[in-house]
Each structure stands twice: as C-alpha cells, then as structure tokens.
Amino acid sequence: MVDGAHVLVQRPTWLPKQQRMMPLNWPVWLPAANYGPPLLTALILSAPGWSWRRRGRALAIGLTLLTLTQIVFFLVTVVATQQSPVMSPEGMIQPAGYSPIKQPIFYALYYFFDAMGRGFFALLIFLGLVAFGRERSPAMPPTVSSRRVGRNAPCSCGSGRKYKRCCGR
C-alpha cells in the first residue's frame, strides 16, 4: 500500500482488549530517513580536483549503485515483514513460509540497513569511486630539457615566434 511517499504493508493483528482483528500498517520504506542521495551528491560535487565530466560520471554511477542498495533494502524489509509472527486470538501465529533459518538472517539484514545502511552505503560508494577513479601515474615522468634555449631559436610555447620576442622577455 502506498500512502503519499510512504510504502506500507497491512498486517492483520488481533487486539485482545477489543476482541477483534484489525489491520495495522507497517512502514516498509520511509523517504524522510533516506539521506544517502543528497550525501553522495554533496561529496561528489565537492571533490577537489575533479573535472565536471568526471563528477557527472561519478554521480551517475554512484546514484545507480545507491538505487540498487535501496531496492535490496526494500526487498529485505518485505521478507523480514513476511517472517514476522502475527497476533491472533490463539496467540502468536507464524505466517506461511516462515523459516527459523531465514527469520534471524533477514532481521539482521533489516536492522543493518535500517540503522547504518543509509549513510554508510553513500560513503562506501564515494570511497569506491575515489579509489577506482584515480588517474594512473604515467609510466615515465616527463623529462625536462636542461639545454638552454637560444635567443634566435623558435619559442618552445609553439607560437612560431622567436624566443627573444615571445617568452624570453
């Protein structure tokens, strides 16, 4: 169920005091807690020494990876919600498809994503972009000619003028 920008799951729950079943809405995705894209964008745009082309490429790759982490988080949340027991008049009922192996794994993944995953993944993606996006150092450093340029020799800047009339002033 979608309510505005929130994605909710309706789960029937037994209310003992009222002696009836009532659907409760469980949040699966809340956009207000999602600060990864603005954090990643700020980090990439403020990276010193990067050209605008490199920043744009890094932003496209980073936001794509961040979107993939959000999809994984959403799927983990859905499975963790499906593994949650439901209250009924007879007590707690395990849902269909319940697995004692899957439940703790998906609960741990859910709490990892929920507690630290949002900002953590933005920083991790940024650090990966920095590490893999570095320019490689040239195999041989450029050599500087130690010979002196004559006054009547052509200028080394490529202007076609004599050195004494161009850079030799």
CSV table of C-alpha atoms in Angstrom, one decimal:
chain,number,residue,atom,x,y,z
A,1,MET,CA,0.0,0.0,0.0
A,2,VAL,CA,1.3,3.4,-0.9
A,3,ASP,CA,0.4,6.4,1.3
A,4,GLY,CA,1.9,9.6,-0.1
A,5,ALA,CA,5.6,8.9,-0.3
A,6,HIS,CA,5.5,6.0,2.2
A,7,VAL,CA,5.2,2.4,1.3
A,8,LEU,CA,3.2,0.5,3.9
A,9,VAL,CA,2.3,-3.2,4.5
A,10,GLN,CA,-1.1,-4.1,6.0
A,11,ARG,CA,-0.9,-6.9,8.5
A,12,PRO,CA,-3.9,-8.3,10.3
A,13,THR,CA,-3.4,-8.2,14.1
A,14,TRP,CA,-5.5,-9.5,16.9
A,15,LEU,CA,-6.4,-6.9,19.5
A,16,PRO,CA,-7.2,-8.7,22.8
A,17,LYS,CA,-9.0,-5.9,24.6
A,18,GLN,CA,-11.3,-5.2,21.6
A,19,GLN,CA,-11.7,-8.9,20.8
A,20,ARG,CA,-11.3,-8.4,17.0
A,21,MET,CA,-8.8,-8.5,14.2
A,22,MET,CA,-7.6,-5.1,12.9
A,23,PRO,CA,-5.2,-4.4,10.0
A,24,LEU,CA,-2.2,-2.5,11.2
A,25,ASN,CA,0.1,-0.6,8.8
A,26,TRP,CA,3.8,-1.4,9.0
A,27,PRO,CA,6.1,1.0,7.2
A,28,VAL,CA,8.4,-0.7,4.7
A,29,TRP,CA,10.0,2.4,3.2
A,30,LEU,CA,10.1,5.9,4.5
A,31,PRO,CA,11.7,8.6,2.3
A,32,ALA,CA,12.4,11.0,5.1
A,33,ALA,CA,15.0,8.6,6.5
A,34,ASN,CA,16.7,8.3,3.1
A,35,TYR,CA,19.6,10.8,3.1
A,36,GLY,CA,22.0,8.8,1.0
A,37,PRO,CA,21.5,10.5,-2.3
A,38,PRO,CA,22.0,14.1,-1.0
A,39,LEU,CA,25.0,13.0,1.0
A,40,LEU,CA,26.6,11.2,-2.1
A,41,THR,CA,25.8,14.2,-4.3
A,42,ALA,CA,27.4,16.7,-1.9
A,43,LEU,CA,30.5,14.5,-1.6
A,44,ILE,CA,30.9,14.1,-5.3
A,45,LEU,CA,30.3,17.7,-6.2
A,46,SER,CA,32.7,19.0,-3.5
A,47,ALA,CA,35.5,16.6,-4.5
A,48,PRO,CA,38.6,18.7,-5.2
A,49,GLY,CA,40.4,18.4,-8.5
A,50,TRP,CA,37.7,16.5,-10.4
A,51,SER,CA,36.5,17.8,-13.7
A,52,TRP,CA,32.8,18.3,-14.3
A,53,ARG,CA,32.7,15.4,-16.7
A,54,ARG,CA,34.3,13.1,-14.1
A,55,ARG,CA,31.9,14.4,-11.4
A,56,GLY,CA,28.9,13.8,-13.7
A,57,ARG,CA,30.1,10.3,-14.5
A,58,ALA,CA,30.7,9.5,-10.8
A,59,LEU,CA,27.3,10.9,-9.8
A,60,ALA,CA,25.6,8.7,-12.4
A,61,ILE,CA,27.4,5.6,-11.3
A,62,GLY,CA,27.0,6.4,-7.6
A,63,LEU,CA,23.3,7.1,-7.7
A,64,THR,CA,22.8,3.9,-9.7
A,65,LEU,CA,24.6,1.9,-7.1
A,66,LEU,CA,22.7,3.7,-4.3
A,67,THR,CA,19.4,2.9,-6.1
A,68,LEU,CA,20.4,-0.7,-6.2
A,69,THR,CA,21.1,-0.7,-2.4
A,70,GLN,CA,17.6,0.9,-1.8
A,71,ILE,CA,16.0,-1.9,-3.9
A,72,VAL,CA,17.8,-4.5,-1.9
A,73,PHE,CA,16.8,-2.8,1.4
A,74,PHE,CA,13.2,-2.7,0.2
A,75,LEU,CA,13.2,-6.4,-0.6
A,76,VAL,CA,14.9,-7.3,2.7
A,77,THR,CA,12.3,-5.3,4.5
A,78,VAL,CA,9.5,-7.1,2.7
A,79,VAL,CA,10.9,-10.5,3.5
A,80,ALA,CA,11.6,-9.5,7.2
A,81,THR,CA,8.0,-8.3,7.5
A,82,GLN,CA,6.7,-11.5,6.0
A,83,GLN,CA,8.7,-13.5,8.5
A,84,SER,CA,7.2,-11.6,11.5
A,85,PRO,CA,4.7,-13.5,13.6
A,86,VAL,CA,1.1,-12.3,13.7
A,87,MET,CA,-1.0,-11.9,16.8
A,88,SER,CA,-4.3,-13.9,16.7
A,89,PRO,CA,-7.0,-15.0,19.2
A,90,GLU,CA,-5.0,-18.2,19.7
A,91,GLY,CA,-1.7,-16.3,20.3
A,92,MET,CA,1.2,-15.6,18.0
A,93,ILE,CA,0.9,-17.3,14.6
A,94,GLN,CA,3.8,-17.9,12.3
A,95,PRO,CA,3.0,-16.8,8.8
A,96,ALA,CA,3.0,-19.2,5.8
A,97,GLY,CA,6.5,-19.6,4.5
A,98,TYR,CA,8.1,-19.0,7.9
A,99,SER,CA,11.6,-20.4,8.3
A,100,PRO,CA,13.6,-20.4,11.5
A,101,ILE,CA,16.7,-20.0,9.5
A,102,LYS,CA,15.5,-17.1,7.3
A,103,GLN,CA,14.0,-15.1,10.1
A,104,PRO,CA,17.2,-14.2,12.0
A,105,ILE,CA,19.1,-13.6,8.8
A,106,PHE,CA,16.6,-11.2,7.4
A,107,TYR,CA,16.1,-9.5,10.7
A,108,ALA,CA,19.8,-8.9,11.0
A,109,LEU,CA,20.0,-7.6,7.4
A,110,TYR,CA,16.9,-5.3,8.1
A,111,TYR,CA,18.5,-3.8,11.2
A,112,PHE,CA,21.8,-3.3,9.4
A,113,PHE,CA,20.2,-1.5,6.5
A,114,ASP,CA,17.9,0.5,8.8
A,115,ALA,CA,20.4,1.6,11.4
A,116,MET,CA,23.5,2.3,9.5
A,117,GLY,CA,23.0,1.3,5.9
A,118,ARG,CA,21.7,4.6,4.5
A,119,GLY,CA,24.7,6.9,5.2
A,120,PHE,CA,27.2,4.0,5.2
A,121,PHE,CA,26.4,3.0,1.7
A,122,ALA,CA,26.7,6.5,0.4
A,123,LEU,CA,30.2,6.9,2.0
A,124,LEU,CA,31.2,3.4,0.8
A,125,ILE,CA,30.2,4.2,-2.8
A,126,PHE,CA,32.0,7.5,-2.7
A,127,LEU,CA,35.2,5.9,-1.4
A,128,GLY,CA,35.0,3.3,-4.1
A,129,LEU,CA,34.6,6.0,-6.8
A,130,VAL,CA,37.6,7.8,-5.4
A,131,ALA,CA,39.7,4.6,-5.3
A,132,PHE,CA,38.8,3.3,-8.7
A,133,GLY,CA,38.6,6.7,-10.4
A,134,ARG,CA,42.1,7.8,-9.7
A,135,GLU,CA,44.2,8.6,-12.7
A,136,ARG,CA,47.1,6.3,-13.2
A,137,SER,CA,50.5,7.8,-12.8
A,138,PRO,CA,52.4,7.9,-16.1
A,139,ALA,CA,54.9,5.1,-16.7
A,140,MET,CA,57.7,7.6,-17.4
A,141,PRO,CA,57.7,11.0,-15.9
A,142,PRO,CA,58.1,13.8,-18.5
A,143,THR,CA,61.7,14.9,-18.9
A,144,VAL,CA,62.7,18.5,-18.7
A,145,SER,CA,65.3,19.6,-21.2
A,146,SER,CA,68.3,21.1,-19.5
A,147,ARG,CA,69.8,22.8,-22.6
A,148,ARG,CA,69.4,26.5,-22.8
A,149,VAL,CA,67.2,28.0,-25.5
A,150,GLY,CA,68.9,30.4,-27.8
A,151,ARG,CA,67.6,33.9,-28.3
A,152,ASN,CA,67.0,33.4,-32.0
A,153,ALA,CA,65.6,29.8,-31.7
A,154,PRO,CA,61.9,29.3,-32.1
A,155,CYS,CA,59.9,29.6,-28.8
A,156,SER,CA,59.0,26.4,-27.1
A,157,CYS,CA,55.4,27.5,-26.4
A,158,GLY,CA,54.5,26.8,-30.1
A,159,SER,CA,53.6,30.3,-31.1
A,160,GLY,CA,56.1,30.3,-34.1
A,161,ARG,CA,57.8,33.5,-32.9
A,162,LYS,CA,61.4,33.8,-31.8
A,163,TYR,CA,62.1,33.1,-28.2
A,164,LYS,CA,63.5,36.6,-27.6
A,165,ARG,CA,60.2,38.2,-28.9
A,166,CYS,CA,57.8,35.7,-27.1
A,167,CYS,CA,58.6,34.1,-23.7
A,168,GLY,CA,62.2,35.4,-23.4
A,169,ARG,CA,61.1,38.9,-22.4
